[in-house]
CSV table of C-alpha atoms in Angstrom, one decimal:
chain,number,residue,atom,x,y,z
V,1,MET,CA,10.7,-14.2,-10.8
V,2,VAL,CA,12.8,-11.9,-8.6
V,3,ALA,CA,16.0,-13.4,-6.7
V,4,ILE,CA,17.7,-11.5,-3.7
V,5,GLY,CA,21.0,-12.9,-2.9
V,6,LEU,CA,21.0,-14.5,0.8
V,7,SER,CA,24.3,-16.3,1.5
V,8,ALA,CA,24.7,-16.9,5.2
V,9,GLY,CA,26.0,-13.3,5.4
V,10,GLY,CA,22.9,-11.8,4.0
V,11,VAL,CA,20.7,-14.1,6.1
V,12,ALA,CA,22.6,-12.3,9.4
V,13,ARG,CA,21.0,-8.9,8.1
V,14,VAL,CA,17.6,-10.0,7.6
V,15,ARG,CA,15.3,-8.1,10.0
V,16,PHE,CA,11.8,-7.6,10.7
V,17,ALA,CA,9.7,-4.2,10.4
V,18,LEU,CA,6.6,-2.6,10.3
V,19,SER,CA,5.0,0.4,8.3
V,20,CYS,CA,2.4,2.6,8.2
V,21,LEU,CA,2.9,3.3,4.6
V,22,TRP,CA,3.2,-0.1,3.1
V,23,GLU,CA,-0.6,-0.4,4.9
V,24,VAL,CA,-1.6,2.7,3.1
V,25,MET,CA,-0.4,1.9,-0.5
V,26,ALA,CA,-1.7,-1.8,0.0
V,27,GLY,CA,-4.8,-0.6,1.4
V,28,VAL,CA,-5.4,1.7,-1.6
V,29,ARG,CA,-4.8,-1.3,-3.9
V,30,VAL,CA,-7.2,-3.0,-2.1
V,31,LEU,CA,-9.8,-0.3,-2.8
V,32,ARG,CA,-8.7,0.1,-6.8
V,33,ASP,CA,-9.5,-3.6,-6.9
V,34,PRO,CA,-11.8,-5.2,-4.0
V,35,GLY,CA,-12.7,-8.0,-5.9
V,36,ARG,CA,-9.1,-9.5,-6.0
V,37,HIS,CA,-9.3,-8.9,-1.9
V,38,ALA,CA,-12.7,-10.0,-0.9
V,39,LEU,CA,-11.2,-10.5,2.8
V,40,HIS,CA,-11.1,-7.1,3.1
V,41,LEU,CA,-14.5,-6.0,1.5
V,42,PRO,CA,-16.0,-5.4,5.0
V,43,TRP,CA,-13.5,-2.8,5.4
V,44,ALA,CA,-13.4,-1.3,2.0
V,45,ASN,CA,-17.0,-1.4,2.1
V,46,ARG,CA,-17.1,1.0,5.2
V,47,VAL,CA,-14.3,3.4,4.4
V,48,ARG,CA,-15.0,4.0,0.5
V,49,PRO,CA,-17.5,6.4,0.8
V,50,ARG,CA,-15.6,9.0,3.6
V,51,LEU,CA,-12.6,8.7,1.0
V,52,ALA,CA,-14.9,9.3,-1.7
V,53,GLU,CA,-16.3,12.3,-0.5
V,54,ALA,CA,-12.7,13.8,0.7
V,55,GLY,CA,-11.7,13.0,-3.0
V,56,LEU,CA,-8.7,11.0,-1.9
V,57,LEU,CA,-9.3,8.0,-4.4
V,58,ASP,CA,-9.1,10.4,-7.3
V,59,GLY,CA,-6.1,12.3,-6.2
V,60,LEU,CA,-2.6,12.0,-6.5
V,61,LEU,CA,-2.3,8.7,-3.9
V,62,GLY,CA,-4.9,7.2,-5.9
V,63,HIS,CA,-3.2,7.9,-9.4
V,64,LEU,CA,0.1,6.7,-8.2
V,65,VAL,CA,-1.1,3.3,-6.8
V,66,PRO,CA,-2.6,1.1,-9.8
V,67,PRO,CA,-4.5,-1.8,-9.4
V,68,ALA,CA,-2.4,-5.2,-8.8
V,69,PRO,CA,-0.3,-6.0,-10.9
V,70,GLY,CA,0.6,-2.5,-11.7
V,71,TYR,CA,4.0,-1.0,-10.7
V,72,LEU,CA,4.0,0.8,-7.4
V,73,PRO,CA,6.8,3.6,-7.5
V,74,ASP,CA,9.3,2.3,-4.9
V,75,PHE,CA,9.7,5.7,-3.3
V,76,LEU,CA,6.1,5.4,-1.8
V,77,THR,CA,7.5,2.6,0.7
V,78,PRO,CA,10.8,3.4,1.9
V,79,PRO,CA,12.3,0.8,4.1
V,80,PRO,CA,10.9,1.2,7.3
V,81,ALA,CA,12.8,1.7,10.7
V,82,GLY,CA,11.9,-1.1,12.9
V,83,LEU,CA,9.0,-2.4,15.2
V,84,SER,CA,7.7,0.9,16.3
V,85,PRO,CA,5.7,2.3,12.9
V,86,ASP,CA,4.9,6.0,13.2
V,87,LEU,CA,3.2,7.7,10.5
V,88,ASP,CA,4.7,10.8,10.5
V,89,GLN,CA,8.4,10.0,10.4
V,90,GLU,CA,7.3,7.9,7.5
V,91,LEU,CA,6.3,10.8,6.1
V,92,THR,CA,9.4,12.5,7.0
V,93,VAL,CA,11.2,10.3,5.0
V,94,LEU,CA,8.8,10.3,2.0
V,95,ARG,CA,8.9,14.0,1.8
V,96,ASP,CA,12.9,14.2,1.5
V,97,THR,CA,13.0,11.8,-1.3
V,98,PRO,CA,15.5,13.1,-3.9
V,99,PRO,CA,13.7,14.5,-6.9
V,100,GLU,CA,15.9,12.3,-9.4
V,101,THR,CA,14.4,9.4,-7.9
V,102,VAL,CA,10.9,10.5,-7.9
V,103,ARG,CA,11.4,11.2,-11.6
V,104,ALA,CA,13.3,7.9,-12.5
V,105,GLN,CA,10.6,5.7,-10.8
V,106,LEU,CA,7.6,7.7,-12.3
V,107,ASP,CA,9.3,7.2,-15.8
V,108,LEU,CA,8.6,3.7,-15.2
V,109,CYS,CA,4.9,3.8,-15.0
V,110,PRO,CA,3.1,2.9,-18.0
V,111,GLY,CA,0.6,5.2,-19.8
V,112,PRO,CA,-0.1,8.9,-19.9
V,113,ARG,CA,0.5,10.9,-16.5
V,114,PRO,CA,-2.3,12.4,-14.9
V,115,ALA,CA,-2.3,15.9,-14.2
V,116,ALA,CA,-1.7,15.5,-10.4
V,117,VAL,CA,1.2,12.9,-11.4
V,118,ALA,CA,2.6,15.4,-14.0
V,119,ALA,CA,2.8,18.0,-11.0
V,120,LEU,CA,4.7,15.9,-8.9
V,121,TYR,CA,7.2,15.4,-11.8
V,122,ASP,CA,7.9,18.7,-12.7
V,123,ASP,CA,8.1,19.7,-9.0
V,124,PRO,CA,8.7,16.8,-7.0
V,125,GLU,CA,9.3,18.5,-3.6
V,126,ALA,CA,5.8,20.2,-4.0
V,127,GLY,CA,4.2,17.1,-4.9
V,128,LEU,CA,5.6,15.0,-2.1
V,129,ARG,CA,4.4,17.7,0.3
V,130,ARG,CA,0.8,17.2,-1.4
V,131,LEU,CA,1.2,13.9,-1.4
V,132,ALA,CA,2.4,13.4,2.5
V,133,ASP,CA,-1.2,15.8,3.4
V,134,GLU,CA,-3.3,13.4,1.2
V,135,ILE,CA,-1.7,9.9,2.8
V,136,ALA,CA,-2.2,11.7,6.3
V,137,ALA,CA,-5.9,12.4,5.7
V,138,TYR,CA,-6.4,8.8,4.1
V,139,TRP,CA,-4.8,7.4,7.2
V,140,ARG,CA,-7.2,9.7,9.6
V,141,LEU,CA,-10.2,8.5,7.5
V,142,ALA,CA,-9.5,4.8,6.5
V,143,VAL,CA,-7.2,3.3,8.9
V,144,ALA,CA,-6.6,4.9,12.2
V,145,ARG,CA,-9.9,3.7,13.9
V,146,ASP,CA,-8.5,0.4,13.0
V,147,TRP,CA,-4.9,0.5,13.5
V,148,PRO,CA,-4.9,-0.9,17.1
V,149,ARG,CA,-6.5,-4.5,15.8
V,150,ILE,CA,-4.3,-4.1,12.8
V,151,ARG,CA,-1.2,-3.7,14.8
V,152,ALA,CA,-2.3,-6.6,17.2
V,153,VAL,CA,-2.2,-9.0,14.3
V,154,LEU,CA,1.2,-7.3,12.9
V,155,ASP,CA,2.8,-7.6,16.5
V,156,ALA,CA,1.5,-11.2,16.6
V,157,GLU,CA,2.7,-12.0,13.4
V,158,VAL,CA,6.5,-11.0,14.3
V,159,PHE,CA,6.3,-12.7,17.6
V,160,HIS,CA,5.2,-16.1,15.6
V,161,ARG,CA,8.1,-15.6,13.3
V,162,ALA,CA,10.5,-15.1,16.1
V,163,ARG,CA,9.4,-18.4,17.3
V,164,ARG,CA,9.8,-19.8,14.0
V,165,LEU,CA,13.1,-18.7,13.6
V,166,ALA,CA,14.1,-20.4,17.0
V,167,GLU,CA,12.6,-23.7,16.2
V,168,GLY,CA,13.4,-24.0,12.4
V,169,GLY,CA,16.3,-21.6,11.9
V,170,ALA,CA,16.4,-19.3,8.7
V,171,ALA,CA,15.4,-21.7,6.1
V,172,GLY,CA,12.1,-22.6,8.4
V,173,LEU,CA,11.3,-18.9,8.5
V,174,LEU,CA,11.9,-18.1,5.1
V,175,ASN,CA,10.4,-21.1,3.3
V,176,ASP,CA,7.1,-20.5,5.6
V,177,LEU,CA,6.5,-16.7,4.4
V,178,HIS,CA,4.2,-17.5,1.5
V,179,GLU,CA,3.8,-19.9,-1.1
V,180,ARG,CA,5.7,-17.8,-3.7
V,181,VAL,CA,8.7,-17.4,-1.7
V,182,ARG,CA,11.2,-19.7,-1.0
V,183,TRP,CA,15.1,-19.7,0.0
V,184,GLU,CA,17.0,-21.9,-2.5
V,185,GLY,CA,20.8,-22.0,-2.6
V,186,ASP,CA,22.1,-18.6,-2.0
V,187,ALA,CA,19.0,-16.8,-3.1
V,188,LEU,CA,15.7,-15.9,-1.7
V,189,LEU,CA,13.4,-16.5,-5.0
V,190,ILE,CA,10.3,-14.5,-5.1
V,191,SER,CA,7.7,-15.6,-8.0
V,192,GLN,CA,6.1,-12.3,-9.3
V,193,ARG,CA,4.4,-13.1,-12.7
V,194,HIS,CA,4.6,-9.4,-13.7
V,195,CYS,CA,7.7,-8.2,-12.1
V,196,ALA,CA,10.8,-7.2,-13.9
V,197,ALA,CA,12.8,-6.0,-11.2
V,198,PRO,CA,16.6,-6.7,-11.4
V,199,ASP,CA,18.3,-9.6,-9.3
V,200,VAL,CA,19.6,-8.3,-6.3
V,201,PRO,CA,23.2,-9.6,-5.1
V,202,ASP,CA,23.8,-10.7,-1.8
V,203,GLY,CA,25.4,-8.4,0.8
V,204,ARG,CA,22.6,-5.6,1.4
V,205,GLY,CA,20.5,-8.4,3.7
V,206,LEU,CA,16.5,-7.9,3.4
V,207,VAL,CA,13.7,-5.9,5.3
V,208,LEU,CA,10.5,-8.6,5.8
V,209,VAL,CA,7.6,-6.2,6.5
V,210,PRO,CA,4.6,-8.2,7.5
V,211,SER,CA,1.3,-6.7,6.2
V,212,VAL,CA,-2.7,-6.9,6.6
V,213,PHE,CA,-3.5,-5.2,3.5
V,214,VAL,CA,-0.7,-6.8,0.9
V,215,TRP,CA,-2.8,-10.1,1.3
V,216,PRO,CA,-3.2,-12.5,-0.9
V,217,SER,CA,-0.2,-11.9,-2.6
V,218,VAL,CA,3.4,-10.5,-1.7
V,219,LEU,CA,5.0,-7.2,-2.8
V,220,SER,CA,8.8,-6.9,-2.9
V,221,ILE,CA,11.1,-3.6,-4.0
V,222,ALA,CA,14.6,-4.5,-5.0
V,223,ALA,CA,15.7,-0.9,-5.6
V,224,GLY,CA,17.4,1.5,-2.8
V,225,ASP,CA,19.9,0.6,0.0
V,226,VAL,CA,18.1,-2.5,1.5
V,227,PRO,CA,15.5,-4.8,-0.5
V,228,GLN,CA,12.0,-5.2,1.0
V,229,LEU,CA,9.5,-8.1,1.0
V,230,ALA,CA,5.8,-7.2,2.3
V,231,TYR,CA,3.7,-10.5,2.9
V,232,PRO,CA,0.5,-11.5,4.3
V,233,ALA,CA,0.5,-11.7,8.0
V,234,ARG,CA,-1.2,-14.5,10.0
V,235,GLY,CA,-4.4,-13.9,11.3
V,236,ILE,CA,-6.2,-11.8,9.4
V,237,GLY,CA,-8.9,-14.1,8.6
V,238,GLY,CA,-11.1,-12.9,11.5
V,239,LEU,CA,-9.5,-9.2,11.4
V,240,TRP,CA,-13.1,-7.4,10.3
V,241,GLU,CA,-15.4,-10.1,11.9
V,242,CYS,CA,-16.7,-9.7,15.5
V,243,PRO,CA,-15.5,-11.9,18.0
V,244,ALA,CA,-17.5,-15.1,18.5
V,245,ASP,CA,-19.7,-15.3,21.6
V,246,ALA,CA,-18.5,-17.5,24.2
V,247,PRO,CA,-20.4,-20.8,24.8
V,248,ASP,CA,-23.1,-20.4,27.5
V,249,ALA,CA,-21.6,-23.4,29.1
V,250,LEU,CA,-18.0,-22.3,29.5
V,251,GLY,CA,-19.4,-18.8,30.9
V,252,ALA,CA,-21.6,-20.7,33.4
V,253,VAL,CA,-18.3,-21.8,34.8
V,254,LEU,CA,-16.0,-19.0,34.1
V,255,GLY,CA,-18.3,-16.2,34.3
V,256,ARG,CA,-19.2,-14.6,31.3
V,257,GLY,CA,-16.5,-11.8,31.3
V,258,ARG,CA,-13.7,-14.2,31.3
V,259,ALA,CA,-15.3,-16.7,29.0
V,260,ARG,CA,-15.8,-13.9,26.3
V,261,LEU,CA,-12.2,-12.8,26.8
V,262,LEU,CA,-11.2,-16.2,26.0
V,263,ALA,CA,-13.3,-16.6,23.1
V,264,ALA,CA,-11.8,-13.1,21.8
V,265,LEU,CA,-8.3,-14.2,22.2
V,266,ASP,CA,-8.5,-15.8,18.8
V,267,ALA,CA,-4.9,-14.4,18.2
V,268,PRO,CA,-2.8,-12.7,20.5
V,269,ARG,CA,-4.5,-8.9,21.5
V,270,SER,CA,-3.7,-6.1,23.6
V,271,THR,CA,-5.6,-5.0,26.9
V,272,THR,CA,-7.0,-2.1,24.9
V,273,GLU,CA,-8.3,-4.0,21.9
V,274,LEU,CA,-9.9,-6.7,24.2
V,275,ALA,CA,-11.6,-4.0,25.6
V,276,ARG,CA,-13.0,-2.7,22.4
V,277,ARG,CA,-14.0,-6.2,21.2
V,278,THR,CA,-15.9,-7.2,24.0
V,279,GLY,CA,-17.1,-4.1,25.5
V,280,LEU,CA,-15.6,-4.6,28.7
V,281,SER,CA,-13.5,-1.8,30.3
V,282,PRO,CA,-9.7,-1.9,30.2
V,283,ALA,CA,-9.4,-2.2,34.1
V,284,GLY,CA,-12.0,-5.2,33.8
V,285,VAL,CA,-10.0,-6.8,31.3
V,286,SER,CA,-6.8,-6.6,33.0
V,287,GLN,CA,-8.4,-8.3,36.4
V,288,HIS,CA,-10.2,-11.0,34.1
V,289,LEU,CA,-6.6,-11.6,32.4
V,290,THR,CA,-5.0,-11.9,35.7
V,291,ALA,CA,-7.3,-14.6,37.2
V,292,LEU,CA,-7.1,-16.5,33.9
V,293,ARG,CA,-3.2,-16.0,34.1
V,294,ALA,CA,-3.5,-17.9,37.2
V,295,ALA,CA,-5.5,-20.6,36.3
V,296,GLY,CA,-2.7,-21.5,33.2
V,297,LEU,CA,-5.2,-20.3,30.5
V,298,VAL,CA,-3.6,-17.2,29.0
V,299,VAL,CA,-0.2,-16.3,28.8
V,300,THR,CA,1.2,-12.9,27.9
V,301,HIS,CA,4.2,-11.6,26.4
V,302,ARG,CA,5.8,-8.1,25.5
V,303,GLN,CA,5.9,-7.0,22.2
V,304,GLY,CA,7.4,-3.5,21.6
V,305,ARG,CA,5.8,-0.9,24.0
V,306,SER,CA,2.7,-3.6,24.0
V,307,LEU,CA,1.9,-6.6,26.2
V,308,LEU,CA,-0.3,-9.2,24.0
V,309,SER,CA,-2.3,-12.3,25.7
V,310,SER,CA,-2.6,-15.4,24.1
V,311,ARG,CA,-5.0,-18.4,25.1
V,312,THR,CA,-3.1,-21.6,26.3
V,313,ALA,CA,-3.9,-25.4,25.0
V,314,VAL,CA,-5.8,-25.5,28.0
V,315,ALA,CA,-8.0,-22.4,27.1
V,316,GLU,CA,-8.5,-23.9,23.5
V,317,ALA,CA,-9.4,-27.3,24.9
V,318,LEU,CA,-12.1,-25.7,26.9
V,319,LEU,CA,-13.5,-23.6,24.3
V,320,GLY,CA,-13.5,-26.6,21.8
V,321,ALA,CA,-15.3,-29.1,24.6
V,322,SER,CA,-17.9,-26.6,25.6
V,323,ALA,CA,-18.9,-25.5,22.0
């Protein structure tokens, strides 16, 4: 059990952030033990051959990320800055990790060090540059293609939590994150069977990092300036599935294009993501969304630089009735 001090003052410093590095590290952990993360098997089966061909799973990155519940060195996931994740910026922070921090955290890793990790320990600056190059290659091969749909899920999660905070306050937000997380008294309690991290006193706040690949568990970092909690984002159940076909009856009324869009809006999505999932052009998607908004079937909200569209209750009823 990890306890993060969160009095009223600490809650005032709770914030959300998105992180490319968290998705990389959690994704590598999925690939190390796919059986524990069955939801992501379609993705794992697709990307593993190309990663194996590039030697990335047996390189420095693969050695640093153990299967769950092994210790993940904290320097691999520095606190993300905000809701507009940028891999290059996060890699800059990673490369600037002080050598003494790298060595201290590698000392916490059990067992003998593989040669690549020993080289990182001996020369952290050169090792971090090599690690950053491997992460960039991993991102290109395993994540970049799917990043728009992953980002849409993460943006929708932040939007949902903002509404949850408005409706239920801090207690409603924090106690609804995950079954292993609860806010009790002046502390956020995180049940992690194999975690021996020290408790974090009040005063530093908390960064909440929704993640796709961290499912089904949570990961916490107590070290550093600000503690972090990575937890599974909502809406990942259908992440790797093709969108369901729209019912023929609804297509006959609305037109097949608009019906397909409604079927694809099982989670808030951007115009680009909808075009990719339905095969329609971005211009066609925009035209259909305009008509659907005018009919009260779709609402659109801004999340950072993106515009995400969602089905309304009327649209849900239509889909249910026509099915």
